[in-house]
XYZ file of C-alpha atoms in Angstrom:
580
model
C -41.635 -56.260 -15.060
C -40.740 -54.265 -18.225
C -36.924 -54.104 -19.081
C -35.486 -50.527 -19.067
C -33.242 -50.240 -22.229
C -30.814 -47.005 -23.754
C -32.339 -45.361 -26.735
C -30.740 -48.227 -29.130
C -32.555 -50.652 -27.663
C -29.797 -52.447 -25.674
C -31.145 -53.499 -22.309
C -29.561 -51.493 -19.321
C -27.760 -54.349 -17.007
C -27.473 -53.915 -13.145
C -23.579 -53.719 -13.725
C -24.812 -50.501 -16.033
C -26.505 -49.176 -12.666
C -23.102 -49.890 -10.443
C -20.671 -48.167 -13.133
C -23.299 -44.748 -13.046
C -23.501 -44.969 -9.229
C -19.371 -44.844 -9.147
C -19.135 -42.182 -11.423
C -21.553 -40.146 -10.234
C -19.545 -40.513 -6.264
C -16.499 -40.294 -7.560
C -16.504 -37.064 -9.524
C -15.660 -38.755 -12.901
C -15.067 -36.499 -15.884
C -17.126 -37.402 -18.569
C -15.422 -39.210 -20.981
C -12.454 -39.469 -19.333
C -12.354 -42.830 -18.489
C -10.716 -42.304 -15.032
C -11.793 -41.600 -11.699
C -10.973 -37.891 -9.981
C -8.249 -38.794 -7.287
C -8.805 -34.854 -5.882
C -12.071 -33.538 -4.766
C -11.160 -30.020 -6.115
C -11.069 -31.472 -9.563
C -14.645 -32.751 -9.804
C -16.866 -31.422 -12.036
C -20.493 -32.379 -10.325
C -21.840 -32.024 -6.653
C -22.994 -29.205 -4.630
C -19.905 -27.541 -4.078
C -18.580 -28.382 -7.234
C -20.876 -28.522 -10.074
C -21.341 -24.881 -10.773
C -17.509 -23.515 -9.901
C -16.789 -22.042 -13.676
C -13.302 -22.541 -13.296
C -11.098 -22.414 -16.749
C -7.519 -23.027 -17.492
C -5.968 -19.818 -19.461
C -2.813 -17.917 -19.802
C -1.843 -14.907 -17.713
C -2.769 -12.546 -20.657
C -5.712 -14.492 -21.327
C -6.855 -14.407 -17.728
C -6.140 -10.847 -17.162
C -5.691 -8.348 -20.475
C -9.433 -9.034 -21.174
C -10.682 -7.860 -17.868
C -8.201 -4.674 -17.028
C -10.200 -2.086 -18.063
C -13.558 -3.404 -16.066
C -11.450 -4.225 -12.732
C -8.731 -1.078 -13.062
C -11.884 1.294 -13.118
C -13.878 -0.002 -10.386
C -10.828 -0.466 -8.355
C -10.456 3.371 -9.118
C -13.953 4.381 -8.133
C -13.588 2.381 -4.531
C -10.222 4.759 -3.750
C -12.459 7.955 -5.105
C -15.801 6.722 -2.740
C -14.656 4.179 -0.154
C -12.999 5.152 2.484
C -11.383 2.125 3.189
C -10.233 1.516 -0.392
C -8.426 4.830 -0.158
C -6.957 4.058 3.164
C -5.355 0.866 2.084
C -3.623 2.947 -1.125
C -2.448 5.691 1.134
C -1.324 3.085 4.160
C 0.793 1.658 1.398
C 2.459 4.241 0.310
C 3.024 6.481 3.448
C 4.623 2.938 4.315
C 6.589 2.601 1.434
C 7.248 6.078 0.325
C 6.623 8.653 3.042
C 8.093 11.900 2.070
C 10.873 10.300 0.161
C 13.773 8.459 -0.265
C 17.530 9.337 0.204
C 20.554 7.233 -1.029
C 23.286 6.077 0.251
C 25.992 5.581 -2.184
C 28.182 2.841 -2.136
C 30.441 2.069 -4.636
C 31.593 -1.477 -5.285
C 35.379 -0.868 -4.735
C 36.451 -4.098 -5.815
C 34.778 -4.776 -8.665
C 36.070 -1.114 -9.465
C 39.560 -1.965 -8.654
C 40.289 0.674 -6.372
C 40.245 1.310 -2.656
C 37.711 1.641 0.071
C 38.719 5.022 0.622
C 38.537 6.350 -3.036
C 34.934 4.281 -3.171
C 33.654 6.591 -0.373
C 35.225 9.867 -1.700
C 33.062 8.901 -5.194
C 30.082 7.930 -3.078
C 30.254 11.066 -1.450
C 30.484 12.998 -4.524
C 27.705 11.208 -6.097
C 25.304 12.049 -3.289
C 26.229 15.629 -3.418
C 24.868 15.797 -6.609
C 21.681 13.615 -6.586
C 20.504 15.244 -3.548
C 19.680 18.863 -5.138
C 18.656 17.488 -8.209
C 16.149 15.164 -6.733
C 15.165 17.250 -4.160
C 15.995 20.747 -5.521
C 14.088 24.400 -5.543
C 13.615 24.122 -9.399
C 12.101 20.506 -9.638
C 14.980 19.302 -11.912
C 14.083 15.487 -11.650
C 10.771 16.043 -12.711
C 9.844 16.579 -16.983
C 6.331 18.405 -15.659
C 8.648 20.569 -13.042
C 6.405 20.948 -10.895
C 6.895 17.756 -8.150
C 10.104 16.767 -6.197
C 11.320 12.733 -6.810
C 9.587 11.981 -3.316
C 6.232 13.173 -5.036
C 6.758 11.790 -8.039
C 7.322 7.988 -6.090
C 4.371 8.680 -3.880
C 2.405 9.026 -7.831
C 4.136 5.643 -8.631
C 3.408 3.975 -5.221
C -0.116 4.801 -5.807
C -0.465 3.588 -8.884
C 1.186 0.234 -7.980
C -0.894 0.059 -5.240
C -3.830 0.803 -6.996
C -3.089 -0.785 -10.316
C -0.037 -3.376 -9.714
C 1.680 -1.331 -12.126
C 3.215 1.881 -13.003
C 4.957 3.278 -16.091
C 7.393 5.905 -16.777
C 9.597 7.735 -19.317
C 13.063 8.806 -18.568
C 13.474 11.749 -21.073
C 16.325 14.220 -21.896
C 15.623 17.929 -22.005
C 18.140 19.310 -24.489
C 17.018 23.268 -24.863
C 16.650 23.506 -20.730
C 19.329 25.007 -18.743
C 19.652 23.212 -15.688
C 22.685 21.776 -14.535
C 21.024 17.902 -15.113
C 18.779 17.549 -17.872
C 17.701 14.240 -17.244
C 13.541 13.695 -16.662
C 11.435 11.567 -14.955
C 7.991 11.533 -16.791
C 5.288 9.224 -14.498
C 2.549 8.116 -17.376
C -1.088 6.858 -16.612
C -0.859 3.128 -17.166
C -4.054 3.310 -19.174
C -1.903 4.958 -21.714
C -0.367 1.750 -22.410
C -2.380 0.453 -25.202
C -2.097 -1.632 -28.845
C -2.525 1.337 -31.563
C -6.011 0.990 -33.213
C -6.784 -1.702 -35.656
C -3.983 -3.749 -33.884
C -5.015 -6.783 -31.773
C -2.555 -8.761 -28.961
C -0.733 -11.420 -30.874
C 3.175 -13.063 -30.063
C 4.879 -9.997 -30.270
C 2.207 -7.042 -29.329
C 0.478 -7.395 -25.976
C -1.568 -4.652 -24.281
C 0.659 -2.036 -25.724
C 4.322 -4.148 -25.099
C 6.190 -5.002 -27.825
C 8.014 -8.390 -27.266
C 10.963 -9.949 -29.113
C 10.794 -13.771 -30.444
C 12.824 -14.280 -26.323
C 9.677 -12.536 -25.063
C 11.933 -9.564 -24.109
C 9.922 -5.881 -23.937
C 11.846 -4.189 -26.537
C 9.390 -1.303 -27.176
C 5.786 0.295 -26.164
C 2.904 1.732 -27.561
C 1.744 4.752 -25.522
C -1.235 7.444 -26.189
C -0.530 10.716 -26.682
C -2.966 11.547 -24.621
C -5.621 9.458 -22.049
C -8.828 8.348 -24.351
C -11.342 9.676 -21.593
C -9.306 12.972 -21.428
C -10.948 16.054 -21.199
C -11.912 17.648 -24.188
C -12.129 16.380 -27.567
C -8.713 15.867 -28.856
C -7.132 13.689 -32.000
C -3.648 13.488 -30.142
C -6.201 10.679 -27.951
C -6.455 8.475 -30.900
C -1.982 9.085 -31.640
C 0.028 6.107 -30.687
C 4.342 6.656 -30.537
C 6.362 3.837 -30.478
C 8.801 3.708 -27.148
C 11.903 1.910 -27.188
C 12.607 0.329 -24.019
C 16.421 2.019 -24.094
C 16.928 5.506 -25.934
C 20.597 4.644 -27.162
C 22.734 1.562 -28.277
C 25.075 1.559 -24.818
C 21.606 0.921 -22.901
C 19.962 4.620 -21.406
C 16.802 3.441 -19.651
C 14.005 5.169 -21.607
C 10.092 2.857 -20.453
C 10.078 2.282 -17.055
C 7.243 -0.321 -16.812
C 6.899 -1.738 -13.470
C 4.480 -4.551 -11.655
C 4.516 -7.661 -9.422
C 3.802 -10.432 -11.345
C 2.005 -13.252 -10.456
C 2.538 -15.689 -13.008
C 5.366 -16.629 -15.334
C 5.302 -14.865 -19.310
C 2.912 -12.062 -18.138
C 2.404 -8.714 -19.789
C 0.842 -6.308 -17.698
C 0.367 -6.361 -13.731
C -2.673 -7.804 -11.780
C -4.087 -5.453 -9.363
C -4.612 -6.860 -5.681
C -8.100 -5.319 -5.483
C -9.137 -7.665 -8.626
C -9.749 -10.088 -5.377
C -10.956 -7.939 -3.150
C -14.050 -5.850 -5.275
C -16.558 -8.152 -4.006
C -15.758 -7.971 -0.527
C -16.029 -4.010 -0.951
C -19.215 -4.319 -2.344
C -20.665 -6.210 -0.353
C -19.460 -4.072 3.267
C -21.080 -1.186 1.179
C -24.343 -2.353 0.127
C -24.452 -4.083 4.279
C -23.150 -0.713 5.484
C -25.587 1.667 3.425
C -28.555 -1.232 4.420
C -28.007 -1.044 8.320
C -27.512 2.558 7.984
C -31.241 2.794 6.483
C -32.413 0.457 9.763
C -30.953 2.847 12.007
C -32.589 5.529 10.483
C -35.875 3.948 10.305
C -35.496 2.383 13.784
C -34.971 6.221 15.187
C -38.130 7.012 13.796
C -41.325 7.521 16.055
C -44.651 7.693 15.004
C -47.635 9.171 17.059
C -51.749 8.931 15.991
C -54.747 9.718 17.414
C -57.667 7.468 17.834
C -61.132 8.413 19.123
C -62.823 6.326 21.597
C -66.098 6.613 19.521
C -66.490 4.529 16.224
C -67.421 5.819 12.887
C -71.111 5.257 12.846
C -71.262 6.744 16.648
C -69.425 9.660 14.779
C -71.910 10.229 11.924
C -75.349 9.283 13.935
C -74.116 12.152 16.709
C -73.199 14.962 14.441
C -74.905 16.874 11.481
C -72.665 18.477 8.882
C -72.637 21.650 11.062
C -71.821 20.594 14.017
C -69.154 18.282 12.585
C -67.501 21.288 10.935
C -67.901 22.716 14.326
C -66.442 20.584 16.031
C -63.677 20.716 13.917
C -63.344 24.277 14.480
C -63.538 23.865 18.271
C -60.805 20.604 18.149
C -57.938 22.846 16.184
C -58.474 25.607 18.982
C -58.386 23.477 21.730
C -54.901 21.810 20.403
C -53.553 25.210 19.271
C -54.199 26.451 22.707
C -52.789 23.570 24.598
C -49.798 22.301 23.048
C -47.458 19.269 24.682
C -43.842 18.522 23.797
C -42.242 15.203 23.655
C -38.336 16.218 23.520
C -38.314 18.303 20.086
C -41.585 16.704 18.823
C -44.601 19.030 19.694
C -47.866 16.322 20.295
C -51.468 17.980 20.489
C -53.553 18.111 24.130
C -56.291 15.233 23.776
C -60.185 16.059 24.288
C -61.773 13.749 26.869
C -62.171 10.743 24.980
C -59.221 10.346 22.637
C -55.950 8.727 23.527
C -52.434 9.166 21.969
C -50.553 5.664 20.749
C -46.974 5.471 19.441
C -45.774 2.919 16.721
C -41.905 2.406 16.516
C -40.208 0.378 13.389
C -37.660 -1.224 14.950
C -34.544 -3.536 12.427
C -31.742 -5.833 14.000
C -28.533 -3.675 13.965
C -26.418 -5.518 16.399
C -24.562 -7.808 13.935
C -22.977 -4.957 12.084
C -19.990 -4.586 13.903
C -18.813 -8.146 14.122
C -20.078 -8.256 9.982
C -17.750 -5.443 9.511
C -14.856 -6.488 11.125
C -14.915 -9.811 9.404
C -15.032 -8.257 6.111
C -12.116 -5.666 6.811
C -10.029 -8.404 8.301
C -10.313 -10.246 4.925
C -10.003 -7.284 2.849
C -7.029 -6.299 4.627
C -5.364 -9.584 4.199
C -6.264 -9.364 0.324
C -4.579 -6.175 0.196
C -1.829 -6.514 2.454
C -2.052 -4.584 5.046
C -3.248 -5.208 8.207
C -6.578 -5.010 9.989
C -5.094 -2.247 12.265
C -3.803 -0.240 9.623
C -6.900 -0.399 7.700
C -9.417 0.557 10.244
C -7.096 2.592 12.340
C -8.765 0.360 15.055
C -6.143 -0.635 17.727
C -8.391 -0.854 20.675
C -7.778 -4.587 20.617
C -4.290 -4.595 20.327
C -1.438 -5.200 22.896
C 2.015 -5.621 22.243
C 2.829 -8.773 21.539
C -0.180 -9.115 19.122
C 1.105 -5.722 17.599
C 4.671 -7.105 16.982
C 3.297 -10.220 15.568
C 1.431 -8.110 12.738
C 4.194 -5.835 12.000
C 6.270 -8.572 10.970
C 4.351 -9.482 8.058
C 3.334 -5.747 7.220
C 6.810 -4.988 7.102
C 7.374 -7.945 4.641
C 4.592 -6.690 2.579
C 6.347 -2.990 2.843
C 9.899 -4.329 1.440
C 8.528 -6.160 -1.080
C 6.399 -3.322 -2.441
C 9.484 -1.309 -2.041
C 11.444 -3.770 -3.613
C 9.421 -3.384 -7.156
C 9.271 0.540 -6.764
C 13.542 0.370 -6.591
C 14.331 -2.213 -9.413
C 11.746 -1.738 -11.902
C 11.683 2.033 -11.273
C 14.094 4.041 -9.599
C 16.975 1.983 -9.691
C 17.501 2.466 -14.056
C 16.298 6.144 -13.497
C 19.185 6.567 -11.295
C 21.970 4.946 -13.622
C 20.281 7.268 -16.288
C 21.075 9.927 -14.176
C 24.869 8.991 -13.182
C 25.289 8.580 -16.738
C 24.516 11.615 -17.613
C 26.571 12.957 -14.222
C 29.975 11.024 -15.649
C 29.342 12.136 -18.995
C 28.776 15.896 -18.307
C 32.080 15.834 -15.789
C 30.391 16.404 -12.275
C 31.144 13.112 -11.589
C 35.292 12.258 -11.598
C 36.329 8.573 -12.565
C 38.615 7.365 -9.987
C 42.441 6.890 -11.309
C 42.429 2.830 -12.502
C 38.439 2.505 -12.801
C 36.943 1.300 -15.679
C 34.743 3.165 -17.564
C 31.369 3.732 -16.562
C 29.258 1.583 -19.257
C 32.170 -1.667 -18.139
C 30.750 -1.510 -14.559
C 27.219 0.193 -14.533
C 25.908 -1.823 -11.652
C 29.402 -1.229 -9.375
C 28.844 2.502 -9.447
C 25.496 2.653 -9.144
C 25.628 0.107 -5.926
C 23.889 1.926 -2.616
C 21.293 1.579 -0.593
C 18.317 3.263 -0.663
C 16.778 4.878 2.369
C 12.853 5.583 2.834
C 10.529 5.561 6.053
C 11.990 3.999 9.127
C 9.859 0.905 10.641
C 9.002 2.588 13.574
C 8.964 1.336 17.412
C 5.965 0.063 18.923
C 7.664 -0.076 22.318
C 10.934 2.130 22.100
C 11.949 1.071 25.594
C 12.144 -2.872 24.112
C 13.319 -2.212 20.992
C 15.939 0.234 21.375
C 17.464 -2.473 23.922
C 17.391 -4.923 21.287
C 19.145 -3.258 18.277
C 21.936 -2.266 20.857
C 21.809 -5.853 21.884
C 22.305 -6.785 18.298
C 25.296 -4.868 17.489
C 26.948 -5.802 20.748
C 26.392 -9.276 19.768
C 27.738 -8.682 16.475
C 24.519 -9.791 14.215
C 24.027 -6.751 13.178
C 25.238 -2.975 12.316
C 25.018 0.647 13.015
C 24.495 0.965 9.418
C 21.534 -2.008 9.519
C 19.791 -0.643 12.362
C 19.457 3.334 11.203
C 18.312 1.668 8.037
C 15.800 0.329 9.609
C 14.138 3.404 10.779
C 15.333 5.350 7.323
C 18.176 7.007 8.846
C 22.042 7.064 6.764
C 24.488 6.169 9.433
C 26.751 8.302 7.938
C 24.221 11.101 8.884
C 24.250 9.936 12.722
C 27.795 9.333 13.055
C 28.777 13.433 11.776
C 26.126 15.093 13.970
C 27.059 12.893 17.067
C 30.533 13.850 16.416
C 29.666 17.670 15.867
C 27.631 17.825 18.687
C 30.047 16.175 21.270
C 32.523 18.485 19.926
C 30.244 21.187 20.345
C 29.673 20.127 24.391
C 33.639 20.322 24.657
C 33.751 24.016 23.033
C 30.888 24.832 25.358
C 32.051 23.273 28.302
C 29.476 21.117 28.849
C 30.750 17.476 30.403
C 29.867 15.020 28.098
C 28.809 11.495 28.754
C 32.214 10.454 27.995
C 34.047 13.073 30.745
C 31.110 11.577 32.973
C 32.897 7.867 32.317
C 36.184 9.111 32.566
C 35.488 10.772 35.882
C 33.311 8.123 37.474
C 35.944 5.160 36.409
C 38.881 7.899 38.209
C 36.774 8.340 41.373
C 36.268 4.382 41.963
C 39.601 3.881 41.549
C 39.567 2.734 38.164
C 43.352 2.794 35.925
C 44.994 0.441 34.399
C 44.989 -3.095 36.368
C 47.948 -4.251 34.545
C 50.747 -1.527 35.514
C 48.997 0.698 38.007
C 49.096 3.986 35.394
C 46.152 5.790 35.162
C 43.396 4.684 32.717
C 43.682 6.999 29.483
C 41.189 9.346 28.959
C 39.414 7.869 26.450
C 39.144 4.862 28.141
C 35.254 3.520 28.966
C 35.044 1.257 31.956
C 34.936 -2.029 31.181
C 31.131 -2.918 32.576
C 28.606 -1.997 29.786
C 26.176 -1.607 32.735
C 27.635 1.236 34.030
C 25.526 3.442 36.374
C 24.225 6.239 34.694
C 23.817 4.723 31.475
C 20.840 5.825 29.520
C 21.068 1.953 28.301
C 21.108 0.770 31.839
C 18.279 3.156 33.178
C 15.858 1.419 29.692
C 16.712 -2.370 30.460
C 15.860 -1.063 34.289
C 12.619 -0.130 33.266
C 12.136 -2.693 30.335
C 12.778 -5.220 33.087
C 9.940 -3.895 35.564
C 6.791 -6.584 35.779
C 4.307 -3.722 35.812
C 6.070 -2.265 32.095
C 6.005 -6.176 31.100
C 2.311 -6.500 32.394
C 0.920 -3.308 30.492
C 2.079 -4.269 27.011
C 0.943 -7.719 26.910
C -2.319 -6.275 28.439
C -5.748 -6.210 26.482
C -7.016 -2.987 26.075
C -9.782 -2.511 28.671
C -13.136 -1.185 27.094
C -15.580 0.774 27.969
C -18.448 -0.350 29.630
């Protein structure tokens, strides 16, 4: 038998054959000298050996491909309709028509007392509300969007993009009581001047420090695909992150980043553009089956062959024949619904041909894909496809909790990176110009930015899925002491502030009008049964509630009555019946 030998001529040994054979199971890196303990890490096999997987920095990974993935993640919001639906479930989420805050001044860190805190948190949202929300647009450097507008612009972008960038600006020739602006830029903008390339300190248009700190930015004076031709395109100014030595927020550059030391953010639908591509392509294919498959084709064949044709008839009577055939059919027309078929001579028959494709796996296709697209993006599949014929209650609470986790941390990024040093810009400027009053034995405003600008702010409430459950337990809550008035009208975007002052005008209002309130109703019932004071025999006070919660004729009482019933249990943890 000849001897098999490597190309130096050394002979290849059966323990040559074994060490190949483990290698080749095991996954072993060539050259490596060691054996691939994880499956994921091999470099050969079916699953394995064609997975072009490379080991690069966050820039690396992402600066590169931006431009590619930003623009076709902006032509699925202009063309797909469920690309724009998950950018505008977002940010009605988010955003809604706005957001309101609730001032709250950190008293002790200020040094003064809870009172005076409230009396500057009231004063403070006296004056944010009509410049943010005012006739004239203040907030806004274009004047011509309220802030709510203006965050719905940013929401979409960070939605869209992972990333939105603005300019806080100071109009100094306007008029307006505040001239502090809010500019909202087109991230694109953001770009290294020509001629320069990334390096340590300049990255996609952000100017680092040798800490990696954003110290300034490169922006465009104008988009490069503007309309138009225009030089100001190819004009680059330098940004600095703050306008002025004490700190004024000037480049607002906001994202979610998903890895440590990175530049620029990483949109969401970088992950899901194949997934849209492929529903469209599968959604425009079926669509073409249908169409062919409501198709319906009618011929006519004669019972007589060719050659029976041409031995029967000269030339003349052929054409006669003709003649006679068109008069016959325009004489005698048939219908088939719309479709108008011609009345047969003896001896011809009428046959139908229908193309007929497979259409029935579409709908579980699609829902597949929009489940995963959904959970790529955040949102859920119900929210995406506005599809809630499978949902009950209990499966709709269970996908509202993580929604709503995806919602606060979206919100979250909007607030700090964005609104949050727009505001203090803003209260700076308040303070400085004397609308604002320094409480007697604060410090100074620059000593304790963050304790004056403490608050809360407010935007869409949650919503209720089942009011008559969940209304039962927030009260719950605060009874138990877990929670707060102030918690729970946060939760559905409310200031409690708000709801305490109109319940207190409007029972006042009942008492001017004469109208009992629910109170007198207490006060009456408890002095009809009897009730006073158990301890001395006096008479209960009149502001005294009857000591069971579950008094009758409680609006509380009446829900958890209801709530309670097996039929309202039964019909929310029902599935939806369908249709037969």
């Amino acid at each position: 038998m000849p001897q098999l030998t490597y190309p130096n001529g050394r002979p290849i040994t059966g323990a040559d054959v074994t060490r190949a054979r483990v290698s080749a199971n095991s996954g072993r890196e060539s050259g490596s000298g060691f054996g691939q303990v994880y499956e994921g890490a091999s470099q050969h096999g079916q699953w394995f050996g064609r997975w072009p997987a490379h080991l690069q920095s966050a820039d690396r990974d992402w600066i590169p491909a931006r431009n590619n993935v930003t623009a076709r993640s902006r032509d699925l919001f202009r063309n797909d309709p469920l690309a724009s639906a998950a950018v505008n479930r977002k940010r009605n989420a988010a955003v809604g028509r706005g957001w309101r805050f609730s001032s709250k001044p950190a008293y002790r860190q200020l040094g003064i007392t809870r009172e005076a805190a409230r009396e500057l948190g009231q004063q403070i949202e006296a004056e944010l509300k009509p410049y943010l929300y005012g006739y004239n647009f203040m907030s806004d450097a274009e004047r011509r969007m309220s802030f709510g507008q203006q965050l719905r612009v940013m929401a979409a972008h960070l939605a869209l993009e992972n990333e939105f960038v603005c300019l806080v600006e100071y109009a100094h020739d306007e008029p307006t009581r505040y001239r502090t602006r809010l500019r909202v830029v087109d991230p694109d903008r953001l770009s290294n001047p020509a001629g320069q390339m990334n390096g340590d300190f300049l990255r996609a248009g952000v100017i680092k420090n040798s800490a990696s700190v954003p110290i300034a930015y490169w922006l465009r004076e104008r988009h490069p695909m503007d309309l138009g031709v225009s030089s100001r395109s190819m004009d680059w100014t330098r940004w600095e992150r703050y306008s002025t030595p004490l700190g004024r927020p000037q480049v607002l550059h906001g994202f979610d980043a998903d890895r440590a030391e990175q530049t620029r953010g990483v949109s969401r639908f970088a992950a899901a553009l194949k997934s849209f591509r492929s529903l469209s392509r599968f959604s425009d294919a079926t669509l073409q089956s249908a169409t062919i498959n409501a198709l319906m084709l009618g011929y006519i064949q004669s019972s007589a062959g060719p050659e029976a044709v041409g031995d029967s008839f000269s030339a003349e009577d052929l054409s006669k024949h003709e003649g006679d055939r068109e008069a016959w059919y325009g004489k005698n027309p048939i219908h088939l619904g719309d479709a108008t078929l011609p009345v047969l001579p003896l001896g011809d028959e009428l046959k139908m041909a229908t193309a007929s494709k497979d259409v029935t796996a579409f709908p579980g296709f699609t829902t597949a894909m929009i489940r995963l697209i959904a959970a790529s993006l955040g949102v859920t599949h119900e929210e995406l496809s506005m599809d809630y014929s499978q949902t009950n209650y209990s499966s709709a609470r269970a996908a509202m909790i993580p929604a709503w986790a995806e919602t606060v941390a979206f919100m979250g990024v909007l607030e700090d990176q964005g609104v949050r040093p727009f505001f203090v810009a803003w209260l700076e400027e308040a303070f400085d110009s004397g609308y604002i009053d320094i409480p007697p034995g604060a410090p100074d405003f620059y000593d304790a930015i963050d304790a004056y600008a403490a608050g809360r702010w407010l935007g869409p409430g949650r919503g209720y899925i089942d009011p008559t459950k969940e209304i039962l337990a927030a009260a719950a809550r605060i009874e138990a002491g877990i929670s707060t008035l102030e918690d729970e009208c946060a939760d559905q975007g409310k200031d409690y502030m708000d709801v305490m002052e109109q319940r207190a005008f409007e029972e006042q209002t009942q008492v001017d009008l004469g109208i009992p309130s629910e109170r007198a109703i207490l006060v009456a019932s408890a002095a009809s049964q009897g009730g006073g004071d158990s301890q001395n025999g006096q008479p209960a006070p009149e502001d005294a509630r009857p000591a069971d919660t579950n008094r009758k004729g409680s609006a509380l009482r009446r829900i958890a009555a209801f709530a309670d019933t097996a039929d309202h249990v039964a019909s929310l943890d029902a599935r939806p019946v369908q249709p037969a």
